[in-house]
mmCIF file of C-alpha atoms and ligand atoms in Angstrom:
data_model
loop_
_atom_site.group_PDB
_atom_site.id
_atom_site.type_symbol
_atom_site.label_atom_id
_atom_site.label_comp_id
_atom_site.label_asym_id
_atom_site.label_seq_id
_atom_site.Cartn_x
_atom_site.Cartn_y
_atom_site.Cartn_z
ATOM 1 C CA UNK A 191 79.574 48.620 85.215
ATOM 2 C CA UNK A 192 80.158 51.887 83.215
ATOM 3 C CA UNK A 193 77.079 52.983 82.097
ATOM 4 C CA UNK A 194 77.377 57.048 82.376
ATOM 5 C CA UNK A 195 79.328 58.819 79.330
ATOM 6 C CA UNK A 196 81.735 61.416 79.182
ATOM 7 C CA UNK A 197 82.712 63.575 76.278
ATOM 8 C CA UNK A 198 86.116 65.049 76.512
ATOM 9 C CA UNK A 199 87.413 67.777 74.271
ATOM 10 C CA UNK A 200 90.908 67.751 73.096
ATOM 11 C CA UNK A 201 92.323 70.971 72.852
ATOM 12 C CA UNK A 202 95.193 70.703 69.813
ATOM 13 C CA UNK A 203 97.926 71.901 69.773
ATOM 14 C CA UNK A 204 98.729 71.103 73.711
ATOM 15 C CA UNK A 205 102.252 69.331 75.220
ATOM 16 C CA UNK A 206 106.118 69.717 73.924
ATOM 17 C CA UNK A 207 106.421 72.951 72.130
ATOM 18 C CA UNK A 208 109.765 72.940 70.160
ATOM 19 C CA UNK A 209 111.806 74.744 72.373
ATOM 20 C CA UNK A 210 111.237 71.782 75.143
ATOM 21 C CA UNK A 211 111.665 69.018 72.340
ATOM 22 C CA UNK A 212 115.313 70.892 72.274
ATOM 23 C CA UNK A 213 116.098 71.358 75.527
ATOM 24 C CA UNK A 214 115.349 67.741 76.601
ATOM 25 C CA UNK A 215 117.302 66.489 73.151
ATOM 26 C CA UNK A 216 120.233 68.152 74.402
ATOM 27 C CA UNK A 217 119.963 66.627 77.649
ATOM 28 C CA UNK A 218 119.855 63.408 76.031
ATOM 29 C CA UNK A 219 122.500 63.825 73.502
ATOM 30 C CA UNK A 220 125.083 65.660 75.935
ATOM 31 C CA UNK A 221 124.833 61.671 78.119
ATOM 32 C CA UNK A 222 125.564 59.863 74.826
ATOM 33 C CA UNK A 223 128.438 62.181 74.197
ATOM 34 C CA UNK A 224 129.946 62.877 77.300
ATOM 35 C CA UNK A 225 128.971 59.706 79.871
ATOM 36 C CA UNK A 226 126.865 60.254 82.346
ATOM 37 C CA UNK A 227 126.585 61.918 84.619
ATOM 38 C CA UNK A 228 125.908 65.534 83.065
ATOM 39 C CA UNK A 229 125.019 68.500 85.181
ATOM 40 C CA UNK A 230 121.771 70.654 84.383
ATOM 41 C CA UNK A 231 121.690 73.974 86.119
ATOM 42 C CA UNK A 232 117.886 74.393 86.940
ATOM 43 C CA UNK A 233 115.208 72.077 86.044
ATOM 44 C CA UNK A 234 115.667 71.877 81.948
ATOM 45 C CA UNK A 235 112.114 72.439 81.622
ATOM 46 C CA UNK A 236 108.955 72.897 84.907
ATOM 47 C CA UNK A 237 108.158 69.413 84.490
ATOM 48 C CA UNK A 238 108.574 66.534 87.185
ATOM 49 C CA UNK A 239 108.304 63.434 85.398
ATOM 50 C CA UNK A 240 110.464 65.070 82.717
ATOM 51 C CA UNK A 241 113.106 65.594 85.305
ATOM 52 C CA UNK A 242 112.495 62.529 87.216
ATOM 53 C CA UNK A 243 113.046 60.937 83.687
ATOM 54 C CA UNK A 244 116.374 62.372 82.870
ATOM 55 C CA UNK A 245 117.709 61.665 86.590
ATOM 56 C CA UNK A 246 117.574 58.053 85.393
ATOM 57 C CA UNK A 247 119.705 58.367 82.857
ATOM 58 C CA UNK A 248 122.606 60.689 84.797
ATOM 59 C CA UNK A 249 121.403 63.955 84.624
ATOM 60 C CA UNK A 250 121.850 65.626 88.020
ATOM 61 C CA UNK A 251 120.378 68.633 88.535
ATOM 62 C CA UNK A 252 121.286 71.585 90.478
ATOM 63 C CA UNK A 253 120.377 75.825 90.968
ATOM 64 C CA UNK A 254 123.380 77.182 90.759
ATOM 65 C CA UNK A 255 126.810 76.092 89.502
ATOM 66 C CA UNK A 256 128.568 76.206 92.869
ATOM 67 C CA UNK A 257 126.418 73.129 93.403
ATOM 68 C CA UNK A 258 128.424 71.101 90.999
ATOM 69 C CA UNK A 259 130.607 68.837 93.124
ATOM 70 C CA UNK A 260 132.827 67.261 89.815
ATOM 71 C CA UNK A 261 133.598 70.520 88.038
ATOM 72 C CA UNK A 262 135.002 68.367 84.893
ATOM 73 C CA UNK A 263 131.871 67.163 83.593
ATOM 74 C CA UNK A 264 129.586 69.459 81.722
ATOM 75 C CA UNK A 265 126.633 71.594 82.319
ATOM 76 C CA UNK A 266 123.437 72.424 80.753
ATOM 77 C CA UNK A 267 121.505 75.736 80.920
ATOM 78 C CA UNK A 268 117.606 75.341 80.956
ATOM 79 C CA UNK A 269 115.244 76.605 78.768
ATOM 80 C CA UNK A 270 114.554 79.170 79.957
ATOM 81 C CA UNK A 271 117.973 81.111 79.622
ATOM 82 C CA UNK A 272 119.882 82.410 82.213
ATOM 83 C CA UNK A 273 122.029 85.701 83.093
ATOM 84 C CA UNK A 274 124.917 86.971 81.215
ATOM 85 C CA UNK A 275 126.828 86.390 84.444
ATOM 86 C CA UNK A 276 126.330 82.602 84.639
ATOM 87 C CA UNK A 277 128.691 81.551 81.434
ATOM 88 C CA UNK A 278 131.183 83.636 82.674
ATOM 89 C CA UNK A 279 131.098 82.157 86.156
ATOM 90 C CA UNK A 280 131.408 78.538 84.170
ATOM 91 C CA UNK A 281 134.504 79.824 82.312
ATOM 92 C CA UNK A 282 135.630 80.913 85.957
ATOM 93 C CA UNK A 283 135.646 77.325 87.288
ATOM 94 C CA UNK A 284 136.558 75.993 83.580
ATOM 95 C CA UNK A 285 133.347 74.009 83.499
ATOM 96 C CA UNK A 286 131.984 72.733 79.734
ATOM 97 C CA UNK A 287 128.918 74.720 78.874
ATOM 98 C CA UNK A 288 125.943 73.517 76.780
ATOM 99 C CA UNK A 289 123.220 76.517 76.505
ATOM 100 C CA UNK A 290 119.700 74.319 75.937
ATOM 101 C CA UNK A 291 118.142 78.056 76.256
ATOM 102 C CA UNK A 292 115.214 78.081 73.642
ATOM 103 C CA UNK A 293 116.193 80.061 70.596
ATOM 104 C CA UNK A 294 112.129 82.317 71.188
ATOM 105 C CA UNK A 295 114.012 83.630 74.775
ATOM 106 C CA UNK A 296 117.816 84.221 73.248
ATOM 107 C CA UNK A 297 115.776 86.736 70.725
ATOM 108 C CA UNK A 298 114.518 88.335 73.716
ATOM 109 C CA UNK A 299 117.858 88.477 74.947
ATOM 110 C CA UNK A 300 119.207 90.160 71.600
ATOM 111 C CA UNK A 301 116.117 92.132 71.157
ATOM 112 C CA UNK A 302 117.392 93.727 74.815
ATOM 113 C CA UNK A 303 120.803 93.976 74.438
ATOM 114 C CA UNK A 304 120.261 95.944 71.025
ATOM 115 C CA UNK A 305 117.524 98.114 72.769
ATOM 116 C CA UNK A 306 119.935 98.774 75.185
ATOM 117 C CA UNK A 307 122.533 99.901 73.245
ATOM 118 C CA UNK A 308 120.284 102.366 71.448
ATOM 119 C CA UNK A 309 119.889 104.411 74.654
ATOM 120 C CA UNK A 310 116.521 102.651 75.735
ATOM 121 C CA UNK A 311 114.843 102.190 79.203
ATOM 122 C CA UNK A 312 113.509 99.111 79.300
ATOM 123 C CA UNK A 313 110.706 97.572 80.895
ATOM 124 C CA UNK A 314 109.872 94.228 80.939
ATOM 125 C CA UNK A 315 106.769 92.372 81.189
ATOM 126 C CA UNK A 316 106.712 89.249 83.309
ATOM 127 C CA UNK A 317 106.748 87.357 86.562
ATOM 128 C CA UNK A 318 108.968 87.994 89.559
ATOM 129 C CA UNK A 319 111.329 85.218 90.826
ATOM 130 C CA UNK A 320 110.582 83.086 86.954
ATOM 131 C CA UNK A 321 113.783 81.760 85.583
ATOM 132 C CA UNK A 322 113.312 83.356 82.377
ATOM 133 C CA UNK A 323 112.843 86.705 84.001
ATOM 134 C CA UNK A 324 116.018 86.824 85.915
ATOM 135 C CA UNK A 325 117.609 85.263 82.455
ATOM 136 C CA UNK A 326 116.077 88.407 80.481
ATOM 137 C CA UNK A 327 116.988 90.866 83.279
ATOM 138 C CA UNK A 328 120.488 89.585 83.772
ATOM 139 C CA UNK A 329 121.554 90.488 80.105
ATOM 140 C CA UNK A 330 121.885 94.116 81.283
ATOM 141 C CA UNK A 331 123.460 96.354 83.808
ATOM 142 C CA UNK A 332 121.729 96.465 86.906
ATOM 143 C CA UNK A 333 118.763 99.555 86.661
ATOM 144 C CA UNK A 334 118.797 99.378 82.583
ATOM 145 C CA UNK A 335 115.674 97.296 82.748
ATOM 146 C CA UNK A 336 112.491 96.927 85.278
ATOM 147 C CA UNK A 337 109.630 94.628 85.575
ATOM 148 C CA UNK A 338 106.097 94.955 85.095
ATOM 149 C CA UNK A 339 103.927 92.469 86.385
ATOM 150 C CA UNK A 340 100.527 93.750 85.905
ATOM 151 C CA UNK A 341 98.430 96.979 85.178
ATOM 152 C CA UNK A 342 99.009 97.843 88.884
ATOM 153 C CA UNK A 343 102.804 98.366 88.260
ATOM 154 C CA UNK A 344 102.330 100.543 85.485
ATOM 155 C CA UNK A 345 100.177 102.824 87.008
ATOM 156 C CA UNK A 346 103.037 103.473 89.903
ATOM 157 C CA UNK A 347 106.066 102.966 87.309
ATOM 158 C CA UNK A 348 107.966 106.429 87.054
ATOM 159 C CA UNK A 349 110.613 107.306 84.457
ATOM 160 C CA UNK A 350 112.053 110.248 84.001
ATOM 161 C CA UNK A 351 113.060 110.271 80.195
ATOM 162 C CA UNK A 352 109.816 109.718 78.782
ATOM 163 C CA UNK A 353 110.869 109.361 75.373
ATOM 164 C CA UNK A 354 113.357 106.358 75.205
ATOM 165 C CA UNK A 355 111.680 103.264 76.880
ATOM 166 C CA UNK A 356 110.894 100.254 75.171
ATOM 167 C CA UNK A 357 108.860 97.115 76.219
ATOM 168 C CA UNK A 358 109.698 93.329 76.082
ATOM 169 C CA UNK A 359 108.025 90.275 77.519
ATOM 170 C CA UNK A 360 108.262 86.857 78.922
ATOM 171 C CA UNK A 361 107.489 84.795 76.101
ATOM 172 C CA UNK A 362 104.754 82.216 78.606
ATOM 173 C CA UNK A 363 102.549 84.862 79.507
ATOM 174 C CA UNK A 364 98.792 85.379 79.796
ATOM 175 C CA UNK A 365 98.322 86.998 75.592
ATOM 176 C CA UNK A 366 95.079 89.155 77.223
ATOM 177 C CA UNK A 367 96.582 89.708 79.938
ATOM 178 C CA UNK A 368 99.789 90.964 78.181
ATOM 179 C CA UNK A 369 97.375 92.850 75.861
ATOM 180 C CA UNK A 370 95.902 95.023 78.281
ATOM 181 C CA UNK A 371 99.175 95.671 80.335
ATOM 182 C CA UNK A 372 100.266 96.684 76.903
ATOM 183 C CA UNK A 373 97.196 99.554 76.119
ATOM 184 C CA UNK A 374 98.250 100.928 79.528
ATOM 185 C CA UNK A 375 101.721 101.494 79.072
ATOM 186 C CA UNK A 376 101.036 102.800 75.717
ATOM 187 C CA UNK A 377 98.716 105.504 77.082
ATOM 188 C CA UNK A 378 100.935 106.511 79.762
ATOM 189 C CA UNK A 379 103.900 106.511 77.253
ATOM 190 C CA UNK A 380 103.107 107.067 73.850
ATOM 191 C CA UNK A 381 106.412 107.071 72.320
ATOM 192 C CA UNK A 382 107.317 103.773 73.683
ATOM 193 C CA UNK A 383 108.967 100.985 71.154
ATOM 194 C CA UNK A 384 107.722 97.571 70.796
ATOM 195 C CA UNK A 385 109.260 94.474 69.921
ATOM 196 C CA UNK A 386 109.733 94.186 65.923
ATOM 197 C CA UNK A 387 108.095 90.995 66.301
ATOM 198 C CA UNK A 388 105.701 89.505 69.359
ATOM 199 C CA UNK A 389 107.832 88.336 72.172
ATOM 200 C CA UNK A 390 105.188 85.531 74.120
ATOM 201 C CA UNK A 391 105.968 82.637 71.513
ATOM 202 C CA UNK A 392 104.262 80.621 68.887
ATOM 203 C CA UNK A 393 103.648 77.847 71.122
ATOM 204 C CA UNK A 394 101.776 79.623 74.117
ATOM 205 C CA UNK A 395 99.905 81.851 72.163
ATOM 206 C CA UNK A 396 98.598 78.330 70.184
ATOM 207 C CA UNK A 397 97.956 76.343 73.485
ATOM 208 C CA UNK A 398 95.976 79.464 74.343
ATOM 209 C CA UNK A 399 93.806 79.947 71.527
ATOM 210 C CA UNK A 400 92.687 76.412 71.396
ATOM 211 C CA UNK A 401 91.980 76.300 75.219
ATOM 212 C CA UNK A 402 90.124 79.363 74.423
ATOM 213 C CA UNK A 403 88.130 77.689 71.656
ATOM 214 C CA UNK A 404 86.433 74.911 73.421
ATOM 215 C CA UNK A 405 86.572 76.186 77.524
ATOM 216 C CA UNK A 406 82.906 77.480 76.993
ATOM 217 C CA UNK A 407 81.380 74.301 75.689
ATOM 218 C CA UNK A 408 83.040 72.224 78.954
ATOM 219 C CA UNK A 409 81.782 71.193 82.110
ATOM 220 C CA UNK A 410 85.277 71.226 83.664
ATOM 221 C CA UNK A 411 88.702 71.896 82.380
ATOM 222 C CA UNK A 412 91.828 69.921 83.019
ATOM 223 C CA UNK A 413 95.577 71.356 82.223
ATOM 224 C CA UNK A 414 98.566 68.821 83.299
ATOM 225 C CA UNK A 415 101.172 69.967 83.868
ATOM 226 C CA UNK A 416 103.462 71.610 86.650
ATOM 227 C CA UNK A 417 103.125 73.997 89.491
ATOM 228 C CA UNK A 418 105.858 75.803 88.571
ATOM 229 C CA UNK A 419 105.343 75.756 84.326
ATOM 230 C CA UNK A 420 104.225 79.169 83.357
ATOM 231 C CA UNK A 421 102.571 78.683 80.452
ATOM 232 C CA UNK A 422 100.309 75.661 82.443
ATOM 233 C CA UNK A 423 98.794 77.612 84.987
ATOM 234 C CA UNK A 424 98.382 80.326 82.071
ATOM 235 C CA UNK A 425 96.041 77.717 80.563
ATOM 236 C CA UNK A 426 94.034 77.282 83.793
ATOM 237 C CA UNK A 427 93.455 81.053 83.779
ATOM 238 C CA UNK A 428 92.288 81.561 80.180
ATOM 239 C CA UNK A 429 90.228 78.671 80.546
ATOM 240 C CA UNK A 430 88.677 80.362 83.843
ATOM 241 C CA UNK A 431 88.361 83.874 82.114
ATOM 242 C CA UNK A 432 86.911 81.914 78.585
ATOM 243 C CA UNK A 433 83.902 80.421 80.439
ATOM 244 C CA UNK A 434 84.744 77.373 82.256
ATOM 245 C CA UNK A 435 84.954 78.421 85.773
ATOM 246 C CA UNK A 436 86.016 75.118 86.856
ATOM 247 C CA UNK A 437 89.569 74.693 85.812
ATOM 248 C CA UNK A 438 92.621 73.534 87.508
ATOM 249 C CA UNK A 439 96.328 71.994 87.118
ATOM 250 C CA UNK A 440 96.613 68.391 87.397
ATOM 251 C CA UNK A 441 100.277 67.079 87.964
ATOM 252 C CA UNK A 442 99.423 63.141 86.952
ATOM 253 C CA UNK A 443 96.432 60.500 86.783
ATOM 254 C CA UNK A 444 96.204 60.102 90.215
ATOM 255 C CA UNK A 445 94.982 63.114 91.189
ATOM 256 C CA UNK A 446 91.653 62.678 88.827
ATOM 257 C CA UNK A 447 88.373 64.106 90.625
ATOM 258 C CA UNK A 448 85.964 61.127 89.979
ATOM 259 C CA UNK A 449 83.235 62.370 92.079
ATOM 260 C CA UNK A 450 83.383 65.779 90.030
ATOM 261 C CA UNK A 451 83.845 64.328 86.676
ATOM 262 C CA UNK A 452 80.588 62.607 87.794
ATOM 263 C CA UNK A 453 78.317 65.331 87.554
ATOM 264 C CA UNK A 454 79.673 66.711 84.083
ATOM 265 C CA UNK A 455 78.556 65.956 80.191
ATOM 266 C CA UNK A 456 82.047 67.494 78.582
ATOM 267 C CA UNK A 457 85.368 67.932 79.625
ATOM 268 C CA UNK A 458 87.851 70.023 78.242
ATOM 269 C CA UNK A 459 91.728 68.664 78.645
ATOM 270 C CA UNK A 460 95.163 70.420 77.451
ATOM 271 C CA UNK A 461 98.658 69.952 78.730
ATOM 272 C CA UNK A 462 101.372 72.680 79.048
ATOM 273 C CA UNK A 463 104.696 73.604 76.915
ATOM 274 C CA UNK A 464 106.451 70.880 78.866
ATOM 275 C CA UNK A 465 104.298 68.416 79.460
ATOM 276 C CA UNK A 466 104.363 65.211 78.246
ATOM 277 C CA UNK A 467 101.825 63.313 76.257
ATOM 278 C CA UNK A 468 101.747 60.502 78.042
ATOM 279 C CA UNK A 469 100.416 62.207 81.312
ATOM 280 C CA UNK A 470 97.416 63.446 79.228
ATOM 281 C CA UNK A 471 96.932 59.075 78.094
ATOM 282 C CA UNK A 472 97.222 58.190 81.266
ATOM 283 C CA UNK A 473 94.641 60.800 82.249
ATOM 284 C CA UNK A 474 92.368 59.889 80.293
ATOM 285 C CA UNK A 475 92.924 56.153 80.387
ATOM 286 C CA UNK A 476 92.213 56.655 84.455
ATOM 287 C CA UNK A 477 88.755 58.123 83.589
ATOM 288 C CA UNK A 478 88.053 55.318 81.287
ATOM 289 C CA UNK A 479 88.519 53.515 84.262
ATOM 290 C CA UNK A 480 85.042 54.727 85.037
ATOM 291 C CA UNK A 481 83.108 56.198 82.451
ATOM 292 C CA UNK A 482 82.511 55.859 78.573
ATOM 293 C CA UNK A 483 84.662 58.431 77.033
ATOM 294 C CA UNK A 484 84.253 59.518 73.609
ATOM 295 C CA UNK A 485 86.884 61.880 72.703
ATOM 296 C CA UNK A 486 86.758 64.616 69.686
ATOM 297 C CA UNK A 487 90.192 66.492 69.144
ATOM 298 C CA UNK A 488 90.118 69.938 68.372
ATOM 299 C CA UNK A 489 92.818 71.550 66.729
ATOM 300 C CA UNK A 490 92.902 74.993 65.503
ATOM 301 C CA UNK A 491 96.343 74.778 63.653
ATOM 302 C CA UNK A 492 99.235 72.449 63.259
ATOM 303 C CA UNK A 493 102.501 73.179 64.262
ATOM 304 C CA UNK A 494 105.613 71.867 62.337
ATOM 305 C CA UNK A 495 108.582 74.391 64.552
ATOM 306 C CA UNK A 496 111.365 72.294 65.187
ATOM 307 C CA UNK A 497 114.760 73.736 66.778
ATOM 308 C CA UNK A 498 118.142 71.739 66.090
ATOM 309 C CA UNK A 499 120.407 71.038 68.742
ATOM 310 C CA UNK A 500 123.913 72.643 69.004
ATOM 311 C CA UNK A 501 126.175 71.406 66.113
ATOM 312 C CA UNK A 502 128.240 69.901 68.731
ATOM 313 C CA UNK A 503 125.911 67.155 70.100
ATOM 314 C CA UNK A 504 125.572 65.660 66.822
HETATM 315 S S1 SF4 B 779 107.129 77.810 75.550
HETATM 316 FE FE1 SF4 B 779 107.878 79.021 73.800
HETATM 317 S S2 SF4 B 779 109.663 80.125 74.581
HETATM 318 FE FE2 SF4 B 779 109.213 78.464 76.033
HETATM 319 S S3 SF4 B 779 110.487 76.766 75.357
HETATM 320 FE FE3 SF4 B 779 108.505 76.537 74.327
HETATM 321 S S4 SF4 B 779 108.746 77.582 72.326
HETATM 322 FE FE4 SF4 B 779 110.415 78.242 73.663
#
């Protein structure tokens, strides 16, 4: 018998930001249009079941596009974007392109290439290794543009011409963290240019805030979503750093921590960029499983972004 009852909070907004609604759209679409199967170069967004999901209906996926064994069928960029050189290498082998890069990391892209053209350093702000990062870095010559990962980096960064640099940033990244990164490279170079407009999108700085908003009041905090999404393990962090020590990623319902939930009154719960809703149902349904839940949403502001799909899919 259930007799002990949990509160969970809902953080809102959480899940599919617009720029994963897209991506997986185009998967869908490109199968209706062109047959199955379609290539996707990369995982189209850092979600499992998503993947799992479109591998059902013909998606294959692979990292590079030397992978692709039938080089007449077409193939789909991620999200996250991807280096200059990579179209050129599909025109190469005459492969159909489809770019599902989200339109919030092609303006980083632009917002480079222009800087670049204007006689600008640049430095960018992100994660080694992330897709999105060697997207951003591959728009530009090799040694136009370096990375910054934290405040340690800028304090051993060296550039000669102090007085054309300019910064831009992963769009899934910590917004505090970012912030103070930020102050530092201001200090050190005061003339440096900023992006006209923010570069870490609408949608993480949202799923940020309203993790922020409730993390204090909770017991324990649960993010699904991936090991490798960004923006999830992001949400982990600012719930640690906004007063809920115990946070963590949780991939799917059956990794729920019964005996931990146990000892807590409120729970916090969000879900990353590209996580589905229905692992966040299922997570909670599992926990019904064994306590009373009453659950109170909590939504700091709605979201109506959608991106349309290239005019060739419809
Ligand atoms: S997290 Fe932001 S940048 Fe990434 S796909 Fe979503 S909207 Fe685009």
């Amino acid at each position: 018998m259930k007799n002990k009852e949990i509160k969970i909070l809902l953080a809102a907004p959480r899940g599919f930001c617009a720029g994963v609604e897209r991506a997986i759209e185009i998967v869908k679409k490109s199968i209706i249009k062109y047959g199955a199967p379609v290539y996707v170069r990369h995982e189209i967004v850092h979600n499992k079941h998503v993947v799992d999901n479109l591998k059902k209906i013909g998606a294959i996926f692979v990292e590079e596009l030397t992978e692709i064994q039938d080089k007449t069928r077409p193939v789909i960029f991620s999200a996250h974007g991807v280096p200059k050189s990579v179209p050129i290498e599909a025109n190469d082998y005459k492969i159909e392109y489809i770019d599902a890069t989200c339109p919030l990391v092609s303006k980083v892209h632009r917002e480079t290439e222009n800087l670049h053209k204007a006689g600008y350093h640049i430095v960018l702000i992100g994660h080694l290794n992330h897709p999105e990062v060697i997207g951003t870095m591959g728009q530009l010559p090799i040694g136009s543009i370096d990375l910054i990962e934290n405040e340690k980096d800028v304090e051993n960064y060296v550039l000669e011409d102090r007085n054309k640099i300019a910064y831009v940033t992963q769009t899934t990244l910590s917004v505090d963290d970012t912030k103070n990164i930020i102050a530092l490279l201001r200090k050190k170079y005061p003339k440096i240019k900023e992006p006209f407009k923010e570069d870490i999108c609408y949608a993480t700085t949202n799923r940020q805030l309203a993790v922020k908003n409730i993390a204090s009041d909770c017991d324990m905090f649960f993010v699904l979503g991936s090991l490798n999404s960004s923006n999830s393990l992001r949400l982990v962090e600012v719930a640690q750093q906004s007063g809920c020590s115990d946070s963590m990623l949780i991939h799917s319902e059956s990794e729920v921590p019964f005996d931990k939930i146990q000892n807590c009154k409120i729970i916090g719960i969000s879900s990353g960029a590209s996580a589905p809703q229905a692992l966040v149902d299922n997570f909670i349904n599992k926990i019904k499983t064994k306590f009373n839940v009453k659950i109170d949403e909590i939504e700091i502001v709605k979201e109506n972004i959608v991106f349309k799909v290239p005019a060739k899919l419809n």
